[in-house]
């Protein structure tokens, strides 16, 4: 039986859009860790292979690879937050692109809902499916009552908890 995971939703102003201060993006923590950080760890070796030799030296390759893995996603900008995170299916976006257009570079996952659990699995990047396949991430299984409580009471943050440097 897989371990039961903890979920936390939060929203924060989108730092890239000072002209739209009311535009909020939704973030997620799994077991206390920002989902963007978990995705960065899972995709780092994939970016490393993809970007190898792109830059002048090994140190620059390393720096750019780490930066790409860390900054590839932002929270998800969806107006109907509660409805969105109650969606189930084989390709549900959980994170958006750092440019603000979530369809540009989304993190997709299979979301399965039962009377007692919500499970996120089969994480993938739709624009790298052939090259990357399923990401080495999850699955995450949440108690349905805790998941529903988190959806109904997201934390409100004044800034992105995982800001860019």
mmCIF file of C-alpha atoms in Angstrom:
data_model
loop_
_atom_site.group_PDB
_atom_site.id
_atom_site.type_symbol
_atom_site.label_atom_id
_atom_site.label_comp_id
_atom_site.label_asym_id
_atom_site.label_seq_id
_atom_site.Cartn_x
_atom_site.Cartn_y
_atom_site.Cartn_z
ATOM 1 C CA UNK A 1 0.000 0.000 0.000
ATOM 2 C CA UNK A 2 1.506 3.398 -0.961
ATOM 3 C CA UNK A 3 2.201 5.916 1.772
ATOM 4 C CA UNK A 4 -0.449 8.540 2.382
ATOM 5 C CA UNK A 5 0.726 12.005 1.445
ATOM 6 C CA UNK A 6 -0.168 15.434 2.823
ATOM 7 C CA UNK A 7 -1.477 18.168 0.485
ATOM 8 C CA UNK A 8 -1.580 21.918 0.860
ATOM 9 C CA UNK A 9 -2.862 24.462 -1.646
ATOM 10 C CA UNK A 10 -1.935 28.131 -1.574
ATOM 11 C CA UNK A 11 -2.250 31.182 -3.750
ATOM 12 C CA UNK A 12 -0.022 34.162 -4.238
ATOM 13 C CA UNK A 13 0.239 37.177 -6.569
ATOM 14 C CA UNK A 14 1.956 36.469 -9.850
ATOM 15 C CA UNK A 15 5.296 38.291 -9.541
ATOM 16 C CA UNK A 16 5.779 38.471 -13.307
ATOM 17 C CA UNK A 17 2.690 40.642 -13.685
ATOM 18 C CA UNK A 18 2.960 43.835 -11.636
ATOM 19 C CA UNK A 19 0.379 45.419 -13.964
ATOM 20 C CA UNK A 20 -2.168 42.812 -12.806
ATOM 21 C CA UNK A 21 -1.719 42.762 -9.022
ATOM 22 C CA UNK A 22 -4.982 40.862 -8.539
ATOM 23 C CA UNK A 23 -3.889 37.978 -10.759
ATOM 24 C CA UNK A 24 -3.306 35.028 -8.452
ATOM 25 C CA UNK A 25 -1.641 31.732 -9.154
ATOM 26 C CA UNK A 26 -2.256 28.534 -7.242
ATOM 27 C CA UNK A 27 0.560 26.528 -5.786
ATOM 28 C CA UNK A 28 0.789 23.129 -4.171
ATOM 29 C CA UNK A 29 2.871 21.550 -1.440
ATOM 30 C CA UNK A 30 3.126 17.788 -1.154
ATOM 31 C CA UNK A 31 4.414 16.601 2.200
ATOM 32 C CA UNK A 32 5.540 20.169 2.907
ATOM 33 C CA UNK A 33 7.580 20.602 -0.304
ATOM 34 C CA UNK A 34 6.560 22.909 -3.140
ATOM 35 C CA UNK A 35 5.516 20.794 -6.127
ATOM 36 C CA UNK A 36 7.714 22.978 -8.371
ATOM 37 C CA UNK A 37 10.781 21.904 -6.367
ATOM 38 C CA UNK A 38 9.773 18.249 -6.644
ATOM 39 C CA UNK A 39 9.337 18.606 -10.410
ATOM 40 C CA UNK A 40 12.710 20.361 -10.651
ATOM 41 C CA UNK A 41 14.405 17.417 -8.933
ATOM 42 C CA UNK A 42 12.615 14.910 -11.172
ATOM 43 C CA UNK A 43 13.413 16.753 -14.414
ATOM 44 C CA UNK A 44 16.964 17.832 -13.635
ATOM 45 C CA UNK A 45 18.576 14.722 -15.215
ATOM 46 C CA UNK A 46 16.311 15.098 -18.252
ATOM 47 C CA UNK A 47 17.286 18.740 -18.719
ATOM 48 C CA UNK A 48 20.914 17.772 -18.114
ATOM 49 C CA UNK A 49 20.811 15.301 -21.001
ATOM 50 C CA UNK A 50 18.941 17.741 -23.225
ATOM 51 C CA UNK A 51 21.173 20.748 -22.561
ATOM 52 C CA UNK A 52 24.545 18.945 -22.416
ATOM 53 C CA UNK A 53 27.125 20.784 -24.485
ATOM 54 C CA UNK A 54 24.857 23.780 -25.180
ATOM 55 C CA UNK A 55 27.108 26.183 -23.322
ATOM 56 C CA UNK A 56 30.799 27.089 -23.301
ATOM 57 C CA UNK A 57 31.888 24.902 -20.410
ATOM 58 C CA UNK A 58 30.757 22.301 -17.900
ATOM 59 C CA UNK A 59 30.127 24.879 -15.163
ATOM 60 C CA UNK A 60 27.862 26.897 -17.455
ATOM 61 C CA UNK A 61 26.056 23.698 -18.547
ATOM 62 C CA UNK A 62 25.477 22.848 -14.892
ATOM 63 C CA UNK A 63 24.257 26.343 -13.994
ATOM 64 C CA UNK A 64 21.842 26.558 -16.930
ATOM 65 C CA UNK A 65 20.517 23.038 -16.374
ATOM 66 C CA UNK A 66 19.810 23.712 -12.701
ATOM 67 C CA UNK A 67 18.144 27.019 -13.570
ATOM 68 C CA UNK A 68 15.952 25.432 -16.252
ATOM 69 C CA UNK A 69 14.819 22.645 -13.930
ATOM 70 C CA UNK A 70 14.094 25.081 -11.103
ATOM 71 C CA UNK A 71 12.239 27.752 -13.062
ATOM 72 C CA UNK A 72 10.263 25.765 -15.643
ATOM 73 C CA UNK A 73 6.931 26.054 -13.802
ATOM 74 C CA UNK A 74 4.901 28.553 -11.856
ATOM 75 C CA UNK A 75 1.656 28.097 -10.032
ATOM 76 C CA UNK A 76 -1.454 27.447 -12.051
ATOM 77 C CA UNK A 77 -3.571 30.445 -13.042
ATOM 78 C CA UNK A 78 -7.112 29.074 -13.041
ATOM 79 C CA UNK A 79 -10.112 31.166 -11.999
ATOM 80 C CA UNK A 80 -12.256 28.265 -10.751
ATOM 81 C CA UNK A 81 -9.641 26.858 -8.387
ATOM 82 C CA UNK A 82 -11.896 24.538 -6.390
ATOM 83 C CA UNK A 83 -13.520 23.060 -9.500
ATOM 84 C CA UNK A 84 -10.186 22.633 -11.249
ATOM 85 C CA UNK A 85 -8.554 20.692 -8.432
ATOM 86 C CA UNK A 86 -11.589 18.417 -8.180
ATOM 87 C CA UNK A 87 -11.176 17.407 -11.828
ATOM 88 C CA UNK A 88 -10.100 13.875 -12.590
ATOM 89 C CA UNK A 89 -8.682 12.418 -15.763
ATOM 90 C CA UNK A 90 -5.538 11.212 -17.490
ATOM 91 C CA UNK A 91 -4.113 14.685 -18.229
ATOM 92 C CA UNK A 92 -4.987 17.282 -15.601
ATOM 93 C CA UNK A 93 -2.684 20.333 -15.395
ATOM 94 C CA UNK A 94 -1.275 20.858 -11.895
ATOM 95 C CA UNK A 95 1.323 23.561 -12.618
ATOM 96 C CA UNK A 96 1.628 26.157 -15.335
ATOM 97 C CA UNK A 97 4.402 27.722 -17.328
ATOM 98 C CA UNK A 98 6.516 30.437 -15.748
ATOM 99 C CA UNK A 99 5.392 32.759 -18.586
ATOM 100 C CA UNK A 100 1.856 32.806 -17.145
ATOM 101 C CA UNK A 101 0.173 30.877 -19.939
ATOM 102 C CA UNK A 102 -0.316 27.512 -18.300
ATOM 103 C CA UNK A 103 -0.896 25.700 -21.597
ATOM 104 C CA UNK A 104 2.576 26.727 -22.772
ATOM 105 C CA UNK A 105 4.476 24.319 -20.454
ATOM 106 C CA UNK A 106 2.082 22.571 -18.051
ATOM 107 C CA UNK A 107 2.811 19.784 -15.628
ATOM 108 C CA UNK A 108 0.177 17.139 -16.304
ATOM 109 C CA UNK A 109 -0.848 14.193 -14.165
ATOM 110 C CA UNK A 110 -3.429 11.477 -13.982
ATOM 111 C CA UNK A 111 -5.879 12.328 -11.210
ATOM 112 C CA UNK A 112 -7.983 9.506 -9.789
ATOM 113 C CA UNK A 113 -10.710 10.169 -7.230
ATOM 114 C CA UNK A 114 -12.330 7.493 -5.093
ATOM 115 C CA UNK A 115 -14.680 7.918 -2.136
ATOM 116 C CA UNK A 116 -11.668 7.826 0.230
ATOM 117 C CA UNK A 117 -8.618 8.992 -1.758
ATOM 118 C CA UNK A 118 -7.337 11.346 -4.437
ATOM 119 C CA UNK A 119 -4.283 10.042 -6.288
ATOM 120 C CA UNK A 120 -1.927 11.940 -8.579
ATOM 121 C CA UNK A 121 0.200 9.739 -10.807
ATOM 122 C CA UNK A 122 1.670 9.449 -14.324
ATOM 123 C CA UNK A 123 3.210 12.929 -14.209
ATOM 124 C CA UNK A 124 4.338 14.104 -17.618
ATOM 125 C CA UNK A 125 5.295 17.072 -19.736
ATOM 126 C CA UNK A 126 3.099 16.952 -22.871
ATOM 127 C CA UNK A 127 5.737 18.678 -24.998
ATOM 128 C CA UNK A 128 8.412 16.105 -24.092
ATOM 129 C CA UNK A 129 6.352 12.916 -23.839
ATOM 130 C CA UNK A 130 8.387 10.974 -26.397
ATOM 131 C CA UNK A 131 11.750 12.184 -25.079
ATOM 132 C CA UNK A 132 11.013 12.124 -21.342
ATOM 133 C CA UNK A 133 8.087 9.738 -20.886
ATOM 134 C CA UNK A 134 6.533 9.557 -17.448
ATOM 135 C CA UNK A 135 8.443 11.626 -14.899
ATOM 136 C CA UNK A 136 10.054 9.995 -11.851
ATOM 137 C CA UNK A 137 7.579 11.726 -9.557
ATOM 138 C CA UNK A 138 4.894 10.317 -7.288
ATOM 139 C CA UNK A 139 2.455 8.736 -7.222
ATOM 140 C CA UNK A 140 0.942 10.762 -4.421
ATOM 141 C CA UNK A 141 -2.118 9.534 -2.582
ATOM 142 C CA UNK A 142 -4.097 11.921 -0.398
ATOM 143 C CA UNK A 143 -6.939 11.126 1.981
ATOM 144 C CA UNK A 144 -10.005 12.537 0.244
ATOM 145 C CA UNK A 145 -11.266 14.396 3.314
ATOM 146 C CA UNK A 146 -7.886 16.114 3.833
ATOM 147 C CA UNK A 147 -7.680 16.910 0.101
ATOM 148 C CA UNK A 148 -11.177 18.462 0.123
ATOM 149 C CA UNK A 149 -10.339 20.476 3.237
ATOM 150 C CA UNK A 150 -7.156 21.790 1.571
ATOM 151 C CA UNK A 151 -9.060 22.755 -1.592
ATOM 152 C CA UNK A 152 -11.689 24.583 0.466
ATOM 153 C CA UNK A 153 -9.166 26.509 2.609
ATOM 154 C CA UNK A 154 -6.043 27.397 0.590
ATOM 155 C CA UNK A 155 -3.388 29.462 2.302
ATOM 156 C CA UNK A 156 -3.193 33.068 1.165
ATOM 157 C CA UNK A 157 0.414 34.195 0.734
ATOM 158 C CA UNK A 158 1.645 37.713 0.027
ATOM 159 C CA UNK A 159 4.394 36.479 -2.282
ATOM 160 C CA UNK A 160 5.666 33.431 -4.105
ATOM 161 C CA UNK A 161 7.170 31.060 -1.505
ATOM 162 C CA UNK A 162 9.672 29.839 -4.132
ATOM 163 C CA UNK A 163 10.813 33.098 -5.732
ATOM 164 C CA UNK A 164 13.213 33.310 -8.618
ATOM 165 C CA UNK A 165 16.691 34.648 -7.784
#
